[in-house]
């Protein structure tokens, strides 16, 4: 009884929205920036920033970098997915050669950068130290850093690529410093805030945390361009204004995907592209090419006025807008917290329900293994890859999901796996089922990144399997466990295992309704 009370109390204190125990822990000597995100002088006139993502090392990437030079961008912010070759050394050399060793190139982790992250981290840290930018940045490089460069404040988050309390980090980072211009950046998306094939993998919380601070939102991942109107709530898809001029304030901002840095151009999805919150879109359908968004701040002698345009390598302009900032007008950060906003919502009598999410990772070696399909016995392997083929399946176990969520409130569930290898000559088709519960197995033919090697693959929705686990655990005090078997109908595919790098282990991302 006593034990029960303590567990219940801890659960109540922690609340339902936390990311659970990060399996992936940083070593004590991992680099951390300890500078102060401030700048000694006022922002210069016409400060220009290149905002891009998904670059690679192709000819088109070189042309995008040429554009950065031609437009005289003072610095660049890259929203993840660097070279696509898992080659951190070549990537750094590529930036050095094209933009210069001392070019201020700020970057945040993408799903293609996970396999050799420690190498990329080293490149980022070295560049920041060369520039002296480490004195203006605080936090974990490429994962949760807030910087002030030339009077522009930006917070970079690894949400969707690394477990952590990203919403809390962003809230704290943006709420601690007054600045007329703030920007948030991360790689991944919610499905509704991109126009291509991507699934929801960040939660809405990070978008709305940045909105409350009046921070612009710069993402990548989908290889197209899309920019919203001014939003007053991302989770509720609330558009505040469709005016051409954007007026940023605490509670109102815009978000874009600028994922055309060189890797390629994808199609839009007809349903998503017609969502009413898009102010501008570009994909292969309308002929946009690789390019970047360029924003110039402190224009016409007004430190709170900016102008942005998206230009592609053919020299065509795909979007143009003016931005006026009403953020932190009194020189202190506007204190609009989530709780205050929820109170306002309650006072207006609006729907208080929110979509929240949690993510759990495989937490130990024995929770992911291969077994022989014919005999159902475990295959002893020292291989770091979990391989699925006609003769063997993979079992994954996710333990201790948050117990207090009613099964009926669960909305969606996806497993993310770091894909290592895939047959390209056969139609890839996997089946994901659970040895417990009644849920039907789910066919996995979704071709995230065309089953590209060394990027994260996201399964289709596995909500029925997760719901079964919740129903089975109902009334207990131990959170449910979800067990899935991944088997192959066609072809052979392998994923990263818990060993040797626990940061690469499979994770289960669940969205639920919280009222
Ligand atoms: C800023 O840009 C405008 C428009 O291109 C130009 O007229 C002005 O001289 C520039 N100001 C400075 C200080 O560079
Ligand atoms: C890329 O550019 C190089 C040098 O300009 C050229 O030799 C090569 O053919 C180009 N490759 C492609 C795929 O266009
Ligand atoms: C699966 O097992 C059969 C029978 O032992 C064998 O002939 C076949 O090569 C195996 N397939 C793979 C991909 O190892």
Coordinates of C-alpha atoms and ligand atoms in Angstrom, one line a residue:
X1 CA 0.0 0.0 0.0
X2 CA 2.7 2.4 1.0
X3 CA 4.7 1.5 -2.1
X4 CA 1.6 2.1 -4.2
X5 CA 1.2 5.6 -2.7
X6 CA 4.7 6.5 -3.4
X7 CA 4.6 5.4 -6.9
X8 CA 1.3 7.2 -7.5
X9 CA 2.8 10.4 -5.9
X10 CA 5.8 10.3 -8.1
X11 CA 3.7 9.7 -11.2
X12 CA 1.5 12.7 -10.2
X13 CA 4.5 14.9 -9.6
X14 CA 6.2 14.0 -12.8
X15 CA 3.1 14.6 -14.9
X16 CA 2.2 12.7 -18.0
X17 CA 4.2 14.6 -20.6
X18 CA 7.8 13.8 -19.8
X19 CA 10.2 12.0 -21.9
X20 CA 11.1 8.9 -20.1
X21 CA 14.5 7.8 -18.8
X22 CA 17.0 8.6 -21.5
X23 CA 18.8 5.4 -22.3
X24 CA 21.2 7.5 -24.2
X25 CA 23.4 9.3 -21.7
X26 CA 26.3 11.6 -22.4
X27 CA 29.6 10.9 -21.0
X28 CA 30.9 13.2 -18.3
X29 CA 33.6 14.6 -20.6
X30 CA 31.3 15.3 -23.5
X31 CA 31.5 18.9 -24.7
X32 CA 29.1 21.5 -23.4
X33 CA 29.1 25.2 -24.4
X34 CA 29.2 27.4 -21.3
X35 CA 29.2 30.9 -22.9
X36 CA 26.6 33.6 -22.4
X37 CA 24.0 34.1 -25.2
X38 CA 24.5 37.8 -25.4
X39 CA 26.2 40.3 -27.8
X40 CA 28.2 43.3 -26.8
X41 CA 27.0 45.7 -29.5
X42 CA 23.7 46.5 -31.2
X43 CA 22.7 44.5 -34.3
X44 CA 24.2 45.9 -37.5
X45 CA 22.0 47.2 -40.2
X46 CA 21.0 44.6 -42.8
X47 CA 22.2 41.5 -40.9
X48 CA 21.4 38.7 -43.2
X49 CA 21.0 35.0 -42.2
X50 CA 20.8 32.0 -44.6
X51 CA 18.2 29.5 -43.3
X52 CA 18.6 26.0 -44.9
X53 CA 18.5 22.3 -44.3
X54 CA 19.1 18.9 -45.9
X55 CA 22.2 19.8 -47.8
X56 CA 24.4 16.8 -48.9
X57 CA 27.6 17.4 -50.9
X58 CA 26.3 17.5 -54.4
X59 CA 26.6 20.0 -57.2
X60 CA 23.3 21.6 -56.1
X61 CA 24.6 22.0 -52.6
X62 CA 27.6 23.9 -54.0
X63 CA 25.2 26.1 -55.9
X64 CA 23.2 26.8 -52.7
X65 CA 26.4 27.7 -50.9
X66 CA 27.2 30.0 -53.9
X67 CA 23.9 31.7 -53.2
X68 CA 24.8 32.2 -49.6
X69 CA 28.0 33.9 -50.7
X70 CA 26.4 36.0 -53.4
X71 CA 23.8 37.3 -51.1
X72 CA 26.4 38.1 -48.5
X73 CA 24.7 36.2 -45.7
X74 CA 26.5 37.0 -42.4
X75 CA 25.9 33.5 -41.1
X76 CA 23.9 30.3 -41.8
X77 CA 21.7 28.2 -39.7
X78 CA 21.4 24.6 -40.9
X79 CA 18.4 22.6 -39.7
X80 CA 19.9 19.1 -39.8
X81 CA 20.8 16.5 -42.3
X82 CA 24.4 17.3 -43.3
X83 CA 26.2 15.3 -45.9
X84 CA 24.2 12.0 -46.1
X85 CA 27.4 10.0 -46.3
X86 CA 28.2 9.6 -42.6
X87 CA 31.4 11.4 -43.3
X88 CA 31.9 14.2 -40.7
X89 CA 35.5 15.0 -41.8
X90 CA 34.5 15.5 -45.5
X91 CA 31.5 17.5 -44.4
X92 CA 33.6 20.0 -42.4
X93 CA 36.1 20.2 -45.3
X94 CA 33.2 20.9 -47.7
X95 CA 32.0 23.8 -45.6
X96 CA 35.6 25.1 -45.2
X97 CA 36.2 24.9 -48.9
X98 CA 32.9 26.4 -50.0
X99 CA 32.3 29.0 -47.3
X100 CA 35.6 29.3 -45.4
X101 CA 37.1 27.9 -42.2
X102 CA 35.9 30.9 -40.3
X103 CA 32.4 31.1 -41.7
X104 CA 29.8 31.1 -38.9
X105 CA 27.9 28.0 -39.8
X106 CA 25.5 26.9 -37.0
X107 CA 24.0 23.4 -37.2
X108 CA 21.6 21.1 -35.4
X109 CA 21.3 17.3 -35.6
X110 CA 19.2 15.6 -38.2
X111 CA 18.2 12.0 -38.6
X112 CA 20.9 11.4 -41.2
X113 CA 23.5 12.7 -38.7
X114 CA 22.8 10.2 -35.9
X115 CA 25.0 7.3 -36.8
X116 CA 28.2 9.2 -36.6
X117 CA 27.0 12.0 -34.3
X118 CA 30.2 12.2 -32.2
X119 CA 32.1 13.0 -35.4
X120 CA 29.7 15.8 -36.4
X121 CA 29.7 17.1 -32.8
X122 CA 33.5 17.4 -32.9
X123 CA 33.3 19.4 -36.2
X124 CA 30.6 21.7 -34.7
X125 CA 32.6 22.3 -31.5
X126 CA 35.8 23.0 -33.4
X127 CA 34.1 25.5 -35.7
X128 CA 32.4 27.3 -32.8
X129 CA 35.8 27.5 -30.9
X130 CA 37.6 28.9 -34.0
X131 CA 35.0 31.6 -34.3
X132 CA 34.8 32.3 -30.6
X133 CA 31.1 31.4 -30.9
X134 CA 31.4 29.1 -27.9
X135 CA 31.5 32.3 -25.8
X136 CA 28.0 33.3 -27.1
X137 CA 26.4 29.8 -26.9
X138 CA 25.2 27.7 -24.0
X139 CA 24.2 24.1 -23.9
X140 CA 24.9 20.7 -25.6
X141 CA 26.2 21.2 -29.1
X142 CA 23.7 20.5 -31.9
X143 CA 21.1 19.1 -29.4
X144 CA 20.1 21.9 -27.0
X145 CA 22.0 25.1 -27.5
X146 CA 21.0 28.7 -27.3
X147 CA 23.2 31.2 -29.0
X148 CA 23.4 35.0 -29.6
X149 CA 25.3 35.7 -32.7
X150 CA 25.5 39.4 -33.9
X151 CA 22.5 40.3 -31.7
X152 CA 20.3 37.5 -33.0
X153 CA 19.1 34.9 -30.5
X154 CA 18.4 31.3 -31.6
X155 CA 17.7 28.1 -29.8
X156 CA 18.6 24.8 -31.5
X157 CA 16.9 21.5 -30.5
X158 CA 17.5 17.8 -31.3
X159 CA 13.8 17.1 -30.8
X160 CA 12.7 14.0 -32.7
X161 CA 16.4 12.9 -33.0
X162 CA 17.4 12.6 -29.4
X163 CA 15.3 12.0 -26.3
X164 CA 15.1 14.9 -23.9
X165 CA 12.9 17.6 -22.4
X166 CA 13.1 19.8 -25.5
X167 CA 10.0 21.8 -24.8
X168 CA 11.3 22.7 -21.4
X169 CA 14.7 23.6 -22.8
X170 CA 13.2 25.9 -25.4
X171 CA 10.9 27.5 -22.9
X172 CA 13.8 28.2 -20.6
X173 CA 16.2 29.3 -23.3
X174 CA 13.8 31.7 -24.9
X175 CA 12.3 33.0 -21.7
X176 CA 15.7 33.9 -20.1
X177 CA 16.9 36.5 -22.6
X178 CA 15.2 39.6 -24.0
X179 CA 15.7 40.1 -27.7
X180 CA 13.6 41.5 -30.5
X181 CA 14.5 38.6 -32.7
X182 CA 14.4 35.0 -31.6
X183 CA 14.4 31.8 -33.6
X184 CA 14.0 28.1 -32.9
X185 CA 15.4 25.5 -35.1
X186 CA 15.2 21.7 -35.2
X187 CA 15.2 19.2 -38.0
X188 CA 12.0 17.2 -37.8
X189 CA 8.3 18.0 -38.2
X190 CA 4.8 17.5 -37.2
X191 CA 3.0 16.0 -40.2
X192 CA 0.7 19.0 -40.5
X193 CA 3.6 21.5 -40.7
X194 CA 5.3 20.0 -43.8
X195 CA 3.7 19.3 -47.2
X196 CA 5.3 15.9 -48.1
X197 CA 5.6 12.5 -46.7
X198 CA 6.8 13.1 -43.1
X199 CA 5.0 11.7 -40.1
X200 CA 4.7 13.6 -36.7
X201 CA 7.8 13.1 -34.7
X202 CA 8.3 16.2 -32.6
X203 CA 5.0 16.8 -30.8
X204 CA 3.3 20.2 -31.0
X205 CA 4.8 21.3 -27.7
X206 CA 8.0 22.6 -29.2
X207 CA 6.2 24.6 -31.8
X208 CA 3.9 26.2 -29.3
X209 CA 6.7 26.9 -26.8
X210 CA 8.5 28.9 -29.5
X211 CA 5.3 30.6 -30.5
X212 CA 4.7 31.8 -26.9
X213 CA 8.1 33.5 -27.0
X214 CA 7.4 35.0 -30.5
X215 CA 10.3 33.0 -32.0
X216 CA 10.4 32.2 -35.7
X217 CA 10.5 28.4 -36.3
X218 CA 13.0 27.0 -38.8
X219 CA 12.8 23.3 -39.6
X220 CA 14.0 20.9 -42.4
X221 CA 13.5 17.2 -43.0
X222 CA 11.0 17.3 -45.9
X223 CA 12.7 18.3 -49.1
X224 CA 10.5 21.2 -50.1
X225 CA 9.7 24.7 -49.0
X226 CA 6.6 25.6 -47.0
X227 CA 5.9 28.7 -44.8
X228 CA 2.8 29.3 -42.6
X229 CA 0.8 32.4 -42.1
X230 CA 1.0 34.0 -38.6
X231 CA -0.2 31.3 -36.1
X232 CA -1.7 31.8 -32.7
X233 CA -1.8 28.1 -31.9
X234 CA 0.0 25.3 -33.8
X235 CA -1.6 22.4 -32.1
X236 CA -5.1 23.8 -32.9
X237 CA -4.1 25.0 -36.3
X238 CA -5.2 28.5 -35.4
X239 CA -4.2 31.2 -38.0
X240 CA -4.0 34.7 -36.4
X241 CA -3.7 36.6 -39.7
X242 CA -3.2 36.0 -43.4
X243 CA -1.7 39.5 -43.9
X244 CA 1.4 39.6 -46.1
X245 CA 3.2 41.5 -43.4
X246 CA 4.0 39.4 -40.4
X247 CA 3.7 40.9 -36.9
X248 CA 5.5 38.7 -34.4
X249 CA 4.6 38.9 -30.7
X250 CA 4.6 36.7 -27.6
X251 CA 2.0 34.1 -28.7
X252 CA 2.2 34.6 -32.4
X253 CA 4.7 33.5 -35.0
X254 CA 5.3 31.6 -38.2
X255 CA 7.0 28.3 -39.0
X256 CA 8.7 27.1 -42.2
X257 CA 10.3 24.0 -43.7
X258 CA 13.5 25.0 -45.6
X259 CA 14.7 21.6 -46.7
X260 CA 16.1 22.3 -50.1
X261 CA 19.7 22.7 -49.3
X262 CA 21.0 20.4 -52.0
X263 CA 19.8 16.9 -51.4
X264 CA 16.9 17.1 -53.8
X265 CA 13.3 18.3 -54.3
X266 CA 10.3 16.2 -53.5
X267 CA 6.6 16.2 -54.3
X268 CA 3.9 17.7 -52.2
X269 CA 1.0 15.8 -50.9
X270 CA -2.3 17.2 -52.4
X271 CA -4.1 17.1 -49.1
X272 CA -1.4 18.6 -47.0
X273 CA -0.5 21.4 -49.4
X274 CA -4.1 22.7 -49.4
X275 CA -4.2 23.3 -45.7
X276 CA -5.3 26.8 -45.1
X277 CA -2.3 27.8 -42.9
X278 CA 0.2 27.8 -45.8
X279 CA 1.3 31.2 -47.0
X280 CA 3.8 29.9 -49.6
X281 CA 4.8 26.4 -50.9
X282 CA 7.4 25.1 -53.3
X283 CA 8.0 21.4 -54.3
X284 CA 8.8 19.6 -57.5
X285 CA 5.1 20.0 -58.5
X286 CA 5.5 23.7 -59.1
X287 CA 9.1 23.6 -60.2
X288 CA 11.1 25.0 -57.2
X289 CA 14.8 24.0 -57.2
X290 CA 17.3 23.8 -54.4
X291 CA 17.7 27.0 -52.4
X292 CA 17.5 28.7 -49.1
X293 CA 15.5 31.3 -47.2
X294 CA 17.3 34.6 -46.6
X295 CA 16.2 37.0 -43.9
X296 CA 17.7 40.4 -43.5
X297 CA 17.1 42.1 -40.1
X298 CA 17.4 45.7 -39.0
X299 CA 16.3 47.2 -42.3
X300 CA 15.4 50.8 -43.2
X301 CA 16.9 51.9 -39.9
X302 CA 14.4 49.9 -37.9
X303 CA 15.9 47.2 -35.6
X304 CA 12.5 45.5 -35.4
X305 CA 11.9 45.2 -39.1
X306 CA 13.1 42.4 -41.4
X307 CA 12.6 41.1 -44.9
X308 CA 12.8 37.5 -46.0
X309 CA 12.8 35.7 -49.3
X310 CA 13.3 32.2 -50.6
X311 CA 15.6 32.0 -53.6
X312 CA 16.5 28.9 -55.5
X313 CA 19.6 28.1 -57.5
X314 CA 17.9 29.2 -60.7
X315 CA 17.6 32.7 -59.2
X316 CA 13.9 32.5 -58.8
X317 CA 12.1 34.0 -55.8
X318 CA 9.5 31.7 -54.3
X319 CA 8.4 33.7 -51.2
X320 CA 8.8 37.2 -49.9
X321 CA 7.6 38.7 -46.7
X322 CA 8.2 41.5 -44.2
X323 CA 8.4 40.8 -40.5
X324 CA 7.9 43.3 -37.7
X325 CA 8.8 42.2 -34.2
X326 CA 6.8 43.2 -31.1
X327 CA 8.7 40.7 -29.0
X328 CA 10.1 41.7 -25.6
X329 CA 9.2 45.4 -26.1
X330 CA 10.3 46.4 -22.6
X331 CA 13.7 44.8 -22.8
X332 CA 12.6 41.8 -20.7
X333 CA 11.3 38.5 -21.9
X334 CA 7.5 38.4 -22.1
X335 CA 6.3 36.0 -19.4
X336 CA 3.6 34.2 -21.3
X337 CA 3.9 30.7 -19.9
X338 CA 1.9 27.6 -20.9
X339 CA 0.0 27.7 -17.7
X340 CA -1.1 31.3 -18.2
X341 CA -2.2 30.5 -21.7
X342 CA -4.2 27.5 -20.6
X343 CA -5.9 29.7 -18.0
X344 CA -6.8 32.2 -20.7
X345 CA -8.1 29.3 -22.8
X346 CA -10.2 28.1 -19.9
X347 CA -11.6 31.6 -19.2
X348 CA -12.6 31.8 -22.8
X349 CA -14.4 28.4 -22.4
X350 CA -12.4 26.8 -25.2
X351 CA -11.4 23.2 -25.5
X352 CA -8.6 22.5 -23.0
X353 CA -7.5 19.2 -24.4
X354 CA -4.0 19.0 -25.8
X355 CA -2.2 16.4 -27.8
X356 CA 0.8 15.4 -25.8
X357 CA 3.5 12.8 -26.4
X358 CA 6.0 10.6 -24.8
X359 CA 8.9 8.6 -26.1
X360 CA 10.5 5.4 -24.7
X361 CA 13.6 3.8 -25.9
X362 CA 14.8 0.2 -25.7
X363 CA 16.6 0.4 -22.4
X364 CA 18.8 -2.7 -22.3
X365 CA 20.5 -5.1 -24.5
X366 CA 18.2 -8.0 -23.8
X367 CA 15.1 -6.0 -24.9
X368 CA 16.1 -6.2 -28.5
X369 CA 17.1 -9.5 -30.2
X370 CA 16.8 -11.7 -33.2
X371 CA 14.9 -15.0 -33.2
X372 CA 14.6 -17.9 -35.5
X373 CA 11.1 -17.9 -37.1
X374 CA 10.9 -21.6 -37.6
X375 CA 11.8 -22.6 -34.0
X376 CA 10.9 -19.4 -32.2
X377 CA 14.2 -19.6 -30.4
X378 CA 16.5 -16.7 -29.7
X379 CA 19.5 -16.4 -32.0
X380 CA 22.7 -15.6 -30.2
X381 CA 24.3 -12.8 -31.9
X382 CA 27.1 -10.4 -31.1
X383 CA 26.3 -8.4 -34.1
X384 CA 25.3 -4.7 -33.5
X385 CA 22.8 -5.0 -36.3
X386 CA 19.3 -6.5 -35.9
X387 CA 18.5 -8.3 -39.1
X388 CA 15.1 -9.3 -40.4
X389 CA 14.9 -11.8 -43.3
X390 CA 12.8 -14.7 -44.4
X391 CA 14.2 -16.9 -41.6
X392 CA 14.5 -14.5 -38.7
X393 CA 12.5 -11.8 -36.9
X394 CA 13.4 -9.1 -34.5
X395 CA 11.8 -8.6 -31.1
X396 CA 11.7 -5.2 -29.4
X397 CA 10.5 -4.6 -25.9
X398 CA 9.6 -1.1 -24.6
X399 CA 9.1 -1.1 -20.8
X400 CA 7.5 1.1 -18.2
X401 CA 5.3 3.3 -20.4
X402 CA 3.5 6.0 -18.4
X403 CA 0.8 4.1 -16.5
X404 CA -1.7 6.9 -15.9
X405 CA -2.9 7.5 -19.5
X406 CA -6.3 5.9 -20.2
X407 CA -6.1 3.5 -23.1
X408 CA -8.9 5.4 -24.8
X409 CA -6.8 8.6 -24.9
X410 CA -4.0 7.1 -26.9
X411 CA -3.9 8.6 -30.4
X412 CA -1.0 7.2 -32.4
X413 CA 2.2 5.3 -32.0
X414 CA 5.3 4.9 -34.2
X415 CA 8.5 3.1 -33.7
X416 CA 11.7 4.8 -34.9
X417 CA 14.6 2.6 -35.9
X418 CA 18.0 3.5 -37.2
X419 CA 18.0 1.7 -40.5
X420 CA 21.4 0.3 -41.5
X421 CA 20.9 -1.8 -44.6
X422 CA 18.1 -2.7 -47.0
X423 CA 17.7 -4.8 -50.0
X424 CA 17.1 -2.5 -52.9
X425 CA 16.2 -5.1 -55.5
X426 CA 13.0 -6.4 -53.9
X427 CA 9.9 -4.7 -52.8
X428 CA 10.6 -4.1 -49.1
X429 CA 7.7 -5.3 -47.0
X430 CA 7.8 -5.9 -43.3
X431 CA 5.2 -7.0 -40.9
X432 CA 5.0 -5.7 -37.4
X433 CA 2.9 -7.6 -34.9
X434 CA 2.7 -8.4 -31.2
X435 CA 3.0 -11.8 -29.6
X436 CA 0.5 -10.6 -27.0
X437 CA -3.0 -9.0 -27.5
X438 CA -5.4 -9.3 -30.3
X439 CA -4.2 -6.5 -32.6
X440 CA -3.7 -7.4 -36.2
X441 CA -0.1 -7.2 -37.6
X442 CA 0.6 -4.0 -39.5
X443 CA 2.2 -4.1 -42.9
X444 CA 5.2 -1.8 -43.3
X445 CA 5.7 -0.8 -46.8
X446 CA 6.0 2.9 -46.0
X447 CA 9.2 3.9 -47.7
X448 CA 10.7 6.5 -45.5
X449 CA 13.6 8.0 -47.3
X450 CA 13.3 5.0 -49.7
X451 CA 14.7 2.7 -47.0
X452 CA 17.9 4.6 -47.2
X453 CA 20.8 3.2 -45.3
X454 CA 21.8 4.9 -42.0
X455 CA 18.8 7.1 -41.5
X456 CA 15.9 6.7 -39.1
X457 CA 12.9 4.7 -40.4
X458 CA 9.5 5.4 -38.9
X459 CA 6.9 2.6 -38.8
X460 CA 3.3 3.0 -39.7
X461 CA 0.9 3.7 -36.8
X462 CA 1.0 0.9 -34.2
X463 CA -1.7 2.3 -32.0
X464 CA -3.8 -0.9 -31.7
X465 CA -0.7 -2.8 -30.4
X466 CA 0.0 -0.1 -27.8
X467 CA -3.6 0.1 -26.8
X468 CA -3.7 -3.6 -26.2
X469 CA -0.7 -3.3 -23.9
X470 CA -2.5 -0.5 -21.9
X471 CA -5.7 -2.5 -21.6
X472 CA -3.7 -5.5 -20.3
X473 CA -1.9 -3.4 -17.7
X474 CA -5.0 -1.5 -16.5
X475 CA -5.3 -1.3 -12.8
X476 CA -1.7 -2.2 -12.2
X477 CA 0.9 0.2 -10.8
X478 CA 3.6 -0.8 -13.2
X479 CA 3.5 1.0 -16.6
X480 CA 2.6 -1.2 -19.6
X481 CA 5.3 -2.9 -21.7
X482 CA 4.9 -3.1 -25.5
X483 CA 6.5 -6.1 -27.3
X484 CA 6.6 -6.2 -31.1
X485 CA 8.0 -8.6 -33.6
X486 CA 9.2 -7.3 -36.9
X487 CA 9.3 -9.9 -39.6
X488 CA 9.9 -9.8 -43.3
X489 CA 7.5 -10.7 -46.1
X490 CA 10.0 -9.6 -48.8
X491 CA 13.7 -8.9 -48.5
X492 CA 16.2 -8.3 -45.8
X493 CA 16.7 -5.2 -43.7
X494 CA 18.7 -4.4 -40.6
X495 CA 18.5 -1.9 -37.8
X496 CA 20.8 -0.6 -35.2
X497 CA 20.7 -2.4 -31.9
X498 CA 21.0 -1.2 -28.3
X499 CA 24.7 -2.2 -28.4
X500 CA 27.2 -0.8 -28.9
X501 CA 25.6 2.7 -28.9
X502 CA 22.5 3.0 -26.8
X503 CA 21.7 6.4 -28.4
X504 CA 20.9 4.5 -31.6
X505 CA 18.4 2.0 -30.0
X506 CA 14.8 1.8 -31.2
X507 CA 12.3 4.2 -29.7
X508 CA 8.6 4.2 -29.4
X509 CA 6.8 7.6 -29.9
X510 CA 3.2 7.9 -28.7
X511 CA 0.8 10.7 -29.0
X512 CA -2.2 10.9 -26.6
X513 CA -5.0 13.3 -25.7
X514 CA -4.7 15.0 -22.4
X515 CA -7.7 17.1 -21.0
Ligands
LIG1 C1 20.9 48.2 -46.2 O1 20.3 47.8 -47.4 C2 19.7 48.8 -48.1 C3 18.9 48.2 -49.2 O2 19.7 47.3 -50.0 C4 20.7 49.9 -48.5 O3 20.1 50.9 -49.2 C5 21.4 50.4 -47.3 O4 22.5 51.2 -47.7 C6 22.0 49.2 -46.5 N1 22.5 49.7 -45.3 C7 23.7 49.4 -44.8 C8 24.2 50.1 -43.6 O5 24.4 48.6 -45.4
LIG2 C1 29.2 18.4 -61.0 O1 30.0 19.4 -61.3 C2 31.3 19.0 -61.8 C3 32.2 20.2 -61.9 O2 31.5 21.3 -62.4 C4 31.0 18.3 -63.1 O3 32.2 17.8 -63.7 C5 30.1 17.1 -62.9 O4 29.7 16.5 -64.2 C6 28.8 17.6 -62.2 N1 28.0 16.4 -61.9 C7 26.8 16.3 -62.1 C8 26.1 15.1 -61.7 O5 26.1 17.2 -62.7
LIG3 C1 16.5 -19.4 -44.9 O1 16.6 -20.8 -44.7 C2 16.6 -21.6 -45.8 C3 16.6 -23.1 -45.3 O2 17.5 -23.3 -44.3 C4 17.9 -21.4 -46.6 O3 17.9 -22.2 -47.7 C5 17.9 -19.9 -47.0 O4 19.1 -19.6 -47.6 C6 17.8 -19.0 -45.7 N1 17.6 -17.6 -46.1 C7 18.5 -16.7 -45.7 C8 18.2 -15.3 -46.2 O5 19.4 -16.9 -45.0

